Every structure is written in C-alpha cells, then in structure tokens.
Amino acid sequence: MQNNTQGKLYLCATPIGNLEDITLRVLHTLEQVDLIAAEDTRNSIKLLNYYDIKTPMTSYHEYNKVEKAYQLVEKMKMGQNVALITDAGTPGISDPGEELVRICYKSGIEVTSLPGACACITALTLSGLPTRRFAFEAFLPSDKKERAYILSALESETRTIILYEAPHHLRKTLEELYAALGDRKLTLCRELTKLYETIFPTTISDAISYYEIQEPKGEFVLIIEGKSIQKLQEEKQQEWMEMPLTEHMAYYENQGISHKEAMKLVAKDRGISKREVYAMLLEQAKISS
C-alpha cells in the first residue's frame, strides 16, 4: 500500500456471480487496506469469508452515500487506505460509488480502479449484437415522466442498448420497450456466471410472448439492437418530404444561407436532385402567380 501521508481509494471489482471471478490484485488489495467500504456488508462477508480476508468493513450505500463519503475521506486524509466494493461487479457503475469518487477528487484524495467483472460488458460480449458502439442505461428510472423521456430518446438510438432489470419488473419493461422502440433484436442474459446462466437471443415481441407463460427468474441484462442508421435517415427524409417545399427552403434561407445553397441542402434532405428542386419551385411559382 501507499507510504504517503494521505491514504488512497481503491475501486475493487468483485464477482458478479461466480466467486472465482476475481483478480489476484483485488484479493491482495482487500487484504492490505485498512478498511473495506461495502454496499451491503451482509452480502460482501460471503466473499471475504471465501477468501479468508479479515479486513474490517463498513457500509456505504445509496442512502448514506454523501454523509459516509465525507467520513471515509476524513479517514483517508488521516492516512488510511480504503477499498470500495459493490454487491457485484465494478464499483461506480450504476451504484453510489460514483459519489465517493467525486468527493475524493474534490478533497484531493487519490483514486485508482482495479478492473474485473462487470455485468454490462459480460452480457454485451455474449449478446451476438454489435459491440463497437453501445449505450448503457442501467435500470430505467422509476419516475414516470423521466422513464418516458428516456424511452422516447432510446427510440432513435443507433447504438446497441444495455439495460438492467429485476425479474418482477421484466414483463412491464419489455412491453414498454416494444411500445417505444417497436420490435427489435434482443438478447436476454440472466444469472451471469452463475450455475443457471442463460443467454436468450430473441426479439422484444417474442420475449413478451415467452414471459407471458414463463415466470421471470434471476437478475437480467437486456441487450437491445439499436435503430439502423439507414432507417433513421429514411425516417428523417420522409419528414422533410412531408414539409412544404417553400417552408423547407425558408428553413435554410432564414439562417442566412443563400438561395442556391439552400436548394442544394433541400435536395440532399429529400434525396432528390437540385434540378428537381428548381423545377418544383418554378412550378409552385407559376401556380401562385
């Protein structure tokens, strides 16, 4: 550990199911730090007992994340090293760890991250869907207005989408996704790295039908196909086509764009030639006169 006057915060990734999915570096760090801040000490004690780690623990969770963060910072200022662990996976991903990291930086405390298991990345690699670009949304908000806003924004998302969901909310979430996104390719991942791990490539509509009969069990990660860029472009082109041509021209000319350049932009928006735009404008001018 450090020999400096101040201590350090270690973000330690822990298993998401299988207790053997942990790095030697994390195990060594958990043994050597002065204190382990755990999201749920009752859950984390199982991991510590499995590896015979005797380091003291304290709770750090959603309901004490600010007050306790300042207490932990004070300990680190006095020279103690603290390891932060979550219930499962990498701290700071969809958990209160991000607040502690923010307050540590604000207070001049050094932070380092010890990589390891992460449910969203594990599920993404198993999904069979594009992995180059993805949008991680974690759990959808419980607030109705915020939830509706996020679902609406996801409708035009071209990246692969990753969501977390609990079994008792899965059916409702699938129905909301279908209403907001339409039918999409979907891979359902449940109980990752555990005995009953299941990877279920399907579609949103088929998943709804399946879970009308089957009871959802286990924690789920949903990997959802993003909207194709081509489809997005086609929809936007259709919107432009439905706009009156003179209004479309005015949209650009009102921005100070010349008539000639506006015709080029309008032609591109509508997927037609500049000559066609010119001819249509002439025809409309004749009708108006």
PDB file of C-alpha atoms in Angstrom, residues 9 30 33-45 48 54-62 64-65 67-73 75-76 80-87 96 100:
ATOM      1  CA  LEU A   9      -9.276   4.914  -2.525  1.00  0.00           C
ATOM      2  CA  LEU A  30      -8.643  -6.245   0.077  1.00  0.00           C
ATOM      3  CA  VAL A  33      -6.190  -1.918   3.009  1.00  0.00           C
ATOM      4  CA  ASP A  34      -7.247  -0.538   6.381  1.00  0.00           C
ATOM      5  CA  LEU A  35     -10.970  -0.577   5.630  1.00  0.00           C
ATOM      6  CA  ILE A  36     -13.411  -2.001   3.074  1.00  0.00           C
ATOM      7  CA  ALA A  37     -16.478   0.085   2.242  1.00  0.00           C
ATOM      8  CA  ALA A  38     -19.159  -2.320   1.013  1.00  0.00           C
ATOM      9  CA  GLU A  39     -22.585  -1.661  -0.499  1.00  0.00           C
ATOM     10  CA  ASP A  40     -24.060  -4.494   1.583  1.00  0.00           C
ATOM     11  CA  THR A  41     -21.797  -5.921   4.289  1.00  0.00           C
ATOM     12  CA  ARG A  42     -24.065  -8.962   4.698  1.00  0.00           C
ATOM     13  CA  ASN A  43     -23.518  -9.857   1.063  1.00  0.00           C
ATOM     14  CA  SER A  44     -19.824  -8.985   0.926  1.00  0.00           C
ATOM     15  CA  ILE A  45     -18.923 -11.018   4.019  1.00  0.00           C
ATOM     16  CA  LEU A  48     -14.404 -12.168   2.307  1.00  0.00           C
ATOM     17  CA  LYS A  54     -10.259 -10.342   7.803  1.00  0.00           C
ATOM     18  CA  THR A  55     -10.149  -6.639   6.888  1.00  0.00           C
ATOM     19  CA  PRO A  56     -12.787  -4.548   8.737  1.00  0.00           C
ATOM     20  CA  MET A  57     -15.848  -3.479   6.736  1.00  0.00           C
ATOM     21  CA  THR A  58     -18.212  -0.548   6.848  1.00  0.00           C
ATOM     22  CA  SER A  59     -21.412   0.037   4.896  1.00  0.00           C
ATOM     23  CA  TYR A  60     -21.521   2.507   2.017  1.00  0.00           C
ATOM     24  CA  HIS A  61     -24.792   2.549   0.086  1.00  0.00           C
ATOM     25  CA  GLU A  62     -27.351   4.703  -1.723  1.00  0.00           C
ATOM     26  CA  ASN A  64     -25.691   7.244   3.160  1.00  0.00           C
ATOM     27  CA  LYS A  65     -23.550   7.914   0.068  1.00  0.00           C
ATOM     28  CA  GLU A  67     -22.506  11.718   4.507  1.00  0.00           C
ATOM     29  CA  LYS A  68     -20.499   8.490   4.624  1.00  0.00           C
ATOM     30  CA  ALA A  69     -18.315   9.589   1.714  1.00  0.00           C
ATOM     31  CA  TYR A  70     -17.068  12.558   3.738  1.00  0.00           C
ATOM     32  CA  GLN A  71     -16.407  10.270   6.712  1.00  0.00           C
ATOM     33  CA  LEU A  72     -14.358   7.937   4.518  1.00  0.00           C
ATOM     34  CA  VAL A  73     -12.471  10.890   3.031  1.00  0.00           C
ATOM     35  CA  LYS A  75     -10.106   8.559   7.245  1.00  0.00           C
ATOM     36  CA  MET A  76      -8.079   8.689   4.025  1.00  0.00           C
ATOM     37  CA  GLN A  80      -5.974   5.077   5.921  1.00  0.00           C
ATOM     38  CA  ASN A  81      -6.357   3.192   2.635  1.00  0.00           C
ATOM     39  CA  VAL A  82      -9.942   2.292   1.722  1.00  0.00           C
ATOM     40  CA  ALA A  83     -11.231  -0.286  -0.749  1.00  0.00           C
ATOM     41  CA  LEU A  84     -14.696   0.226  -2.208  1.00  0.00           C
ATOM     42  CA  ILE A  85     -16.674  -2.821  -3.303  1.00  0.00           C
ATOM     43  CA  THR A  86     -20.197  -3.151  -4.628  1.00  0.00           C
ATOM     44  CA  ASP A  87     -22.629  -6.069  -4.284  1.00  0.00           C
ATOM     45  CA  PRO A  96     -23.306   5.061  -5.276  1.00  0.00           C
ATOM     46  CA  LEU A 100     -17.460   8.761  -3.364  1.00  0.00           C
TER      47      LEU A 100
END
